[in-house]
Tab-separated table of C-alpha atoms in Angstrom:
chain	number	residue	atom	x	y	z
A	248	MET	CA	75.458	-3.643	-55.164
A	249	THR	CA	73.536	-0.427	-54.677
A	250	ALA	CA	72.725	1.441	-51.504
A	251	PRO	CA	69.287	1.132	-49.877
A	252	SER	CA	66.649	3.114	-51.722
A	253	VAL	CA	65.873	6.365	-49.904
A	254	MET	CA	64.803	9.885	-50.746
A	255	VAL	CA	67.725	12.108	-49.880
A	256	HIS	CA	67.189	15.857	-49.375
A	257	HIS	CA	70.578	18.550	-48.665
A	258	ARG	CA	39.578	-0.864	-18.753
A	259	ASP	CA	41.204	-4.638	-18.747
A	260	MET	CA	43.766	-1.844	-18.872
A	261	THR	CA	40.860	0.509	-19.279
A	262	ALA	CA	42.601	3.355	-17.480
A	263	GLU	CA	43.788	5.752	-20.122
A	264	THR	CA	46.823	7.976	-19.858
A	265	ASP	CA	45.923	11.550	-18.983
A	266	SER	CA	47.152	13.830	-21.737
A	267	PRO	CA	45.667	16.922	-23.353
A	268	ASP	CA	43.693	16.353	-26.526
A	269	PRO	CA	45.840	17.385	-29.501
A	270	ASP	CA	44.600	20.277	-31.599
A	271	PRO	CA	44.129	18.761	-35.095
A	272	ALA	CA	44.672	22.187	-36.624
A	273	THR	CA	48.242	22.430	-35.340
A	274	SER	CA	49.850	19.636	-37.372
A	275	LEU	CA	49.245	16.492	-39.388
A	276	LEU	CA	50.628	14.462	-36.495
A	277	ALA	CA	48.013	15.966	-34.182
A	278	PHE	CA	45.329	15.368	-36.832
A	279	PHE	CA	46.295	11.691	-37.084
A	280	GLY	CA	46.070	11.379	-33.308
A	281	SER	CA	42.739	13.156	-33.046
A	282	GLU	CA	41.243	10.994	-35.817
A	283	LEU	CA	42.447	7.843	-34.077
A	284	GLN	CA	40.940	9.040	-30.809
A	285	ARG	CA	37.652	10.019	-32.480
A	286	ILE	CA	37.164	6.732	-34.333
A	287	ARG	CA	38.190	4.636	-31.341
A	288	SER	CA	35.736	6.521	-29.099
A	289	GLU	CA	32.916	6.186	-31.642
A	290	GLN	CA	33.461	2.428	-31.590
A	291	ASN	CA	33.443	2.391	-27.766
A	292	LYS	CA	36.925	0.901	-27.582
A	293	SER	CA	39.341	1.770	-24.805
A	294	GLN	CA	42.991	2.401	-25.549
A	295	GLY	CA	43.759	-0.938	-23.926
A	296	MET	CA	41.280	-2.796	-26.128
A	297	LEU	CA	42.657	-1.182	-29.274
A	298	ALA	CA	46.231	-1.863	-28.180
A	299	ARG	CA	45.534	-5.591	-27.860
A	300	ARG	CA	43.862	-5.730	-31.256
A	301	ALA	CA	46.722	-3.777	-32.834
A	302	HIS	CA	49.423	-5.854	-31.046
A	303	THR	CA	50.956	-2.790	-29.422
A	304	SER	CA	50.913	-1.150	-25.985
A	305	GLN	CA	48.286	1.090	-24.452
A	306	SER	CA	51.064	3.602	-23.848
A	307	MET	CA	51.823	3.733	-27.577
A	308	ILE	CA	48.156	4.307	-28.463
A	309	SER	CA	47.992	7.078	-25.854
A	310	LYS	CA	51.114	8.775	-27.195
A	311	ILE	CA	49.947	8.622	-30.815
A	312	GLU	CA	46.564	10.081	-29.863
A	313	ALA	CA	48.338	12.869	-27.981
A	314	GLY	CA	50.570	13.598	-30.988
A	315	ARG	CA	53.671	12.456	-29.109
A	316	ARG	CA	54.718	9.605	-31.402
A	317	VAL	CA	54.931	9.272	-35.177
A	318	PRO	CA	53.024	6.125	-36.267
A	319	SER	CA	54.959	3.556	-38.252
A	320	GLU	CA	53.649	2.223	-41.556
A	321	ASP	CA	53.058	-1.207	-39.993
A	322	LEU	CA	51.154	0.230	-37.039
A	323	ALA	CA	48.988	2.412	-39.301
A	324	ARG	CA	48.078	-0.696	-41.307
A	325	VAL	CA	47.212	-2.675	-38.172
A	326	LEU	CA	45.119	0.202	-36.796
A	327	ASP	CA	43.087	0.179	-40.000
A	328	ARG	CA	42.396	-3.521	-39.560
A	329	ALA	CA	41.594	-3.191	-35.855
A	330	LEU	CA	39.149	-0.319	-36.447
A	331	ASP	CA	37.921	-1.395	-39.915
A	332	THR	CA	38.702	2.022	-41.372
A	333	GLY	CA	39.341	0.914	-44.943
A	334	GLY	CA	42.955	2.097	-45.137
A	335	THR	CA	42.435	5.600	-43.723
A	336	PHE	CA	45.436	5.538	-41.403
A	337	GLU	CA	47.681	3.799	-43.904
A	338	ARG	CA	46.963	6.598	-46.390
A	339	LEU	CA	47.572	9.295	-43.782
A	340	GLN	CA	50.828	7.830	-42.461
A	341	PRO	CA	53.210	8.800	-45.306
A	342	ILE	CA	51.873	12.356	-45.232
A	343	VAL	CA	52.446	12.510	-41.474
A	344	ILE	CA	56.005	11.221	-41.968
A	345	ARG	CA	56.649	13.837	-44.638
A	346	TYR	CA	55.860	16.700	-42.290
A	347	ALA	CA	56.861	15.227	-38.905
A	348	TYR	CA	60.527	14.837	-39.831
A	349	PRO	CA	62.644	17.684	-41.206
A	350	PRO	CA	63.272	16.895	-44.899
A	351	TRP	CA	67.024	16.462	-44.457
A	352	ILE	CA	66.687	13.727	-41.818
A	353	ARG	CA	64.048	11.542	-43.516
A	354	ALA	CA	66.734	9.630	-45.405
A	355	LEU	CA	68.521	8.784	-42.138
A	356	VAL	CA	65.259	7.592	-40.570
A	357	GLU	CA	64.662	5.253	-43.512
A	358	LEU	CA	68.224	3.936	-43.337
A	359	GLU	CA	67.989	3.347	-39.578
A	360	ALA	CA	64.851	1.278	-40.144
A	361	GLN	CA	66.688	-0.938	-42.655
A	362	SER	CA	69.984	-1.288	-40.802
A	363	THR	CA	71.325	-4.386	-39.089
A	364	ALA	CA	74.070	-2.527	-37.215
A	365	MET	CA	75.050	1.060	-36.464
A	366	ARG	CA	78.228	2.700	-35.167
A	367	VAL	CA	77.402	6.132	-33.746
A	368	PHE	CA	79.761	8.888	-32.627
A	369	GLU	CA	78.582	11.985	-30.741
A	370	SER	CA	80.797	14.703	-29.329
A	371	GLN	CA	78.501	17.275	-27.693
A	372	ILE	CA	75.180	15.604	-26.858
A	373	ILE	CA	73.713	12.225	-25.963
A	374	PRO	CA	72.998	10.272	-29.188
A	375	GLY	CA	69.422	10.781	-30.390
A	376	LEU	CA	68.574	7.070	-30.210
A	377	LEU	CA	69.457	7.091	-26.488
A	378	GLN	CA	67.812	10.354	-25.440
A	379	THR	CA	64.982	10.423	-22.925
A	380	GLU	CA	61.959	12.493	-23.861
A	381	ASP	CA	62.754	15.129	-21.236
A	382	TYR	CA	66.363	15.447	-22.421
A	383	ALA	CA	65.283	15.723	-26.065
A	384	ARG	CA	62.729	18.416	-25.225
A	385	ALA	CA	65.226	20.454	-23.198
A	386	MET	CA	67.847	20.190	-25.952
A	387	LEU	CA	65.504	20.947	-28.848
A	388	ALA	CA	63.895	23.846	-26.958
A	389	ALA	CA	67.210	25.684	-27.277
A	390	VAL	CA	66.609	26.199	-31.007
A	391	ARG	CA	63.234	27.847	-30.224
A	392	SER	CA	61.372	25.952	-32.925
A	393	ASP	CA	57.688	26.627	-33.534
A	394	ASP	CA	57.034	22.879	-33.749
A	395	LEU	CA	58.946	21.714	-30.670
A	396	GLU	CA	56.522	18.966	-29.666
A	397	GLU	CA	56.498	17.559	-33.177
A	398	LEU	CA	60.305	17.470	-33.227
A	399	VAL	CA	60.350	15.690	-29.867
A	400	ALA	CA	57.749	13.176	-31.072
A	401	ALA	CA	59.788	12.481	-34.203
A	402	ARG	CA	62.980	11.982	-32.186
A	403	MET	CA	61.299	9.557	-29.793
A	404	SER	CA	59.655	7.664	-32.647
A	405	ARG	CA	63.052	6.925	-34.216
A	406	GLN	CA	63.862	4.883	-31.131
A	407	GLY	CA	61.231	2.328	-32.142
A	408	ILE	CA	63.914	0.417	-34.055
A	409	LEU	CA	65.496	-0.484	-30.701
A	410	GLU	CA	62.242	-2.104	-29.568
A	411	ARG	CA	62.087	-4.544	-32.460
A	412	GLU	CA	62.251	-8.271	-31.721
A	413	GLN	CA	65.683	-8.218	-33.385
A	414	PRO	CA	67.023	-4.654	-33.025
A	415	PRO	CA	70.157	-3.592	-34.884
A	416	ARG	CA	73.474	-4.095	-33.141
A	417	MET	CA	74.491	-0.719	-31.766
A	418	TRP	CA	77.911	0.715	-30.880
A	419	TYR	CA	78.043	4.207	-29.423
A	420	VAL	CA	81.174	6.256	-28.777
A	421	ILE	CA	80.487	9.458	-26.836
A	422	ASP	CA	82.909	12.212	-25.921
A	423	GLU	CA	82.912	12.950	-22.179
A	424	GLN	CA	81.944	16.537	-23.066
A	425	ALA	CA	78.391	15.259	-23.599
A	426	LEU	CA	78.317	14.079	-19.971
A	427	GLN	CA	79.374	17.540	-18.812
A	428	ARG	CA	76.400	19.226	-20.480
A	429	PRO	CA	73.311	18.469	-18.350
A	430	MET	CA	69.923	19.157	-19.907
A	431	GLY	CA	66.719	19.877	-18.011
A	432	THR	CA	66.359	19.580	-14.247
A	433	PRO	CA	68.827	17.563	-12.150
A	434	SER	CA	66.326	14.688	-11.880
A	435	MET	CA	65.811	14.678	-15.660
A	436	TRP	CA	69.563	14.625	-16.189
A	437	ARG	CA	70.030	11.729	-13.767
A	438	ALA	CA	67.285	9.814	-15.575
A	439	GLN	CA	69.105	10.378	-18.858
A	440	LEU	CA	72.368	9.064	-17.441
A	441	ARG	CA	70.638	6.012	-15.993
A	442	ARG	CA	69.144	5.414	-19.431
A	443	LEU	CA	72.679	5.363	-20.850
A	444	VAL	CA	73.888	2.830	-18.288
A	445	LYS	CA	70.881	0.591	-18.945
A	446	ALA	CA	71.337	0.805	-22.722
A	447	GLY	CA	74.985	-0.147	-22.367
A	448	SER	CA	74.028	-3.333	-20.538
A	449	HIS	CA	71.862	-4.583	-23.417
A	450	PRO	CA	73.460	-7.582	-25.161
A	451	ARG	CA	73.179	-5.911	-28.586
A	452	SER	CA	74.512	-2.533	-27.471
A	453	VAL	CA	77.943	-1.171	-26.506
A	454	ILE	CA	78.665	2.289	-25.099
A	455	GLN	CA	82.156	3.743	-24.749
A	456	VAL	CA	83.180	7.178	-23.525
A	457	ILE	CA	86.253	9.071	-24.697
A	458	PRO	CA	87.662	10.608	-21.495
A	459	ARG	CA	88.427	14.302	-21.385
A	460	ARG	CA	92.121	13.589	-20.957
A	461	VAL	CA	92.117	12.569	-24.642
A	462	THR	CA	92.390	16.053	-26.099
A	463	ALA	CA	92.740	15.105	-29.781
A	464	HIS	CA	90.885	12.361	-31.645
A	465	PRO	CA	89.362	11.736	-35.116
A	466	GLY	CA	85.881	12.806	-33.956
A	467	LEU	CA	86.765	16.463	-33.535
A	468	ALA	CA	85.425	17.127	-37.037
A	469	GLY	CA	81.903	16.302	-35.835
A	470	PRO	CA	79.386	13.510	-35.218
A	471	PHE	CA	78.764	10.733	-37.726
A	472	THR	CA	77.115	7.333	-38.012
A	473	LEU	CA	78.102	4.232	-39.977
A	474	LEU	CA	75.159	2.020	-40.947
A	475	SER	CA	75.434	-1.617	-42.040
A	476	PHE	CA	72.828	-3.635	-43.934
A	477	GLU	CA	72.141	-7.243	-44.756
A	478	ASP	CA	72.330	-6.889	-48.543
A	479	HIS	CA	73.960	-3.500	-49.161
A	480	PRO	CA	77.316	-1.825	-48.598
A	481	ASP	CA	77.898	0.301	-45.523
A	482	THR	CA	76.611	3.866	-45.622
A	483	MET	CA	77.775	6.892	-43.634
A	484	TRP	CA	75.686	9.723	-42.228
A	485	VAL	CA	77.630	12.902	-41.479
A	486	ASP	CA	75.835	15.335	-39.199
A	487	GLY	CA	75.946	19.090	-39.689
A	488	PHE	CA	74.633	22.367	-38.304
A	489	SER	CA	71.524	22.803	-40.441
A	490	MET	CA	71.370	19.378	-42.084
A	491	GLY	CA	73.217	16.118	-42.471
A	492	ARG	CA	74.282	14.224	-45.536
A	493	ILE	CA	74.536	10.592	-46.594
A	494	THR	CA	77.441	9.137	-48.499
A	495	VAL	CA	77.983	5.712	-50.032
A	496	ASP	CA	81.327	6.716	-51.537
A	497	LEU	CA	83.680	3.823	-50.807
A	498	GLY	CA	86.589	6.108	-49.945
A	499	GLU	CA	84.591	8.267	-47.533
A	500	VAL	CA	83.022	5.249	-45.844
A	501	ALA	CA	86.464	3.631	-45.487
A	502	ASP	CA	87.812	6.831	-43.918
A	503	GLY	CA	84.844	6.911	-41.547
A	504	THR	CA	85.389	3.276	-40.600
A	505	GLN	CA	89.056	3.916	-39.806
A	506	ALA	CA	88.136	7.006	-37.771
A	507	TYR	CA	85.602	4.988	-35.788
A	508	ASP	CA	88.139	2.259	-35.053
A	509	LEU	CA	90.521	4.923	-33.739
A	510	LEU	CA	87.755	6.430	-31.606
A	511	ARG	CA	87.019	3.047	-30.045
A	512	ALA	CA	90.720	2.598	-29.330
A	513	ALA	CA	90.894	5.994	-27.596
A	514	ALA	CA	87.765	5.376	-25.517
A	515	LEU	CA	87.408	3.758	-22.118
A	516	SER	CA	86.283	0.135	-22.019
A	517	PRO	CA	82.514	-0.480	-21.807
A	518	ASP	CA	82.777	-1.278	-18.071
A	519	GLU	CA	84.937	1.772	-17.367
A	520	SER	CA	82.523	3.883	-19.399
A	521	ALA	CA	79.536	2.623	-17.392
A	522	ASP	CA	81.384	3.471	-14.161
A	523	LEU	CA	82.122	6.982	-15.446
A	524	ILE	CA	78.496	7.592	-16.495
A	525	THR	CA	77.305	6.286	-13.117
A	526	GLY	CA	79.729	8.684	-11.421
A	527	TYR	CA	78.149	11.627	-13.230
A	528	ALA	CA	74.661	10.366	-12.280
A	529	GLU	CA	75.710	10.182	-8.636
A	530	GLY	CA	77.294	13.641	-8.711
A	531	ARG	CA	80.877	12.409	-8.277
A	532	TYR	CA	82.020	14.255	-11.402
A	533	SER	CA	81.131	17.589	-12.928
């Protein structure tokens, strides 16, 4: 069997969400949003009306128009049907994807969309699929990127896989160091921690924390993710400073699987982990 095919590079609700109109000259994502807003307005449709026709939420329409979410291929296709635009958005969508995501992470995004299960390890930060928008913005701002808002939009859009009718089964192991590195204001940080506790209570999601008393473990080499698929062998994503890499090498994936099993063994139980995260949210730990 072969690995999944990816390109790898090393008023009814008429009240609309207040957000500044995106400047279409700043990015393709902003152009997509401004075109959606323009065509919708020309057809005298509210965001709520369009959302119902496109089988999505008014919030999602608002965020796409504001350039705060990357449209999926399916949503672009449905928008074309809802607005009778003859495939305009479906043709724009792959170009938006090409420039919204850094080239090195596009392969991971495609794999995440195809996966049935993921095992994620993070040592320094909250896993991207569990980050709140405020946390992601505060973290990504540290790299002083010229396209910060686009990076935040791309990160938030990846989380769409967790909103599917049948999301992948998720297992997260997080080093306690990540809980000792607050991002943003205290209220933003508490919201992020509450998001973790809520995610850990989902029936298809498990979160474990490696306590700081565990000074040595197999994750010290860095974060990685193991992805499982219905019809393909497991694949491993290894994160890095400037880019990540994907491997389907059976030996590497086996080593990653063993390392993950050891990480789970070293971590607190899911209930103990939830109590620890709640303690940080309530200010009992620092």
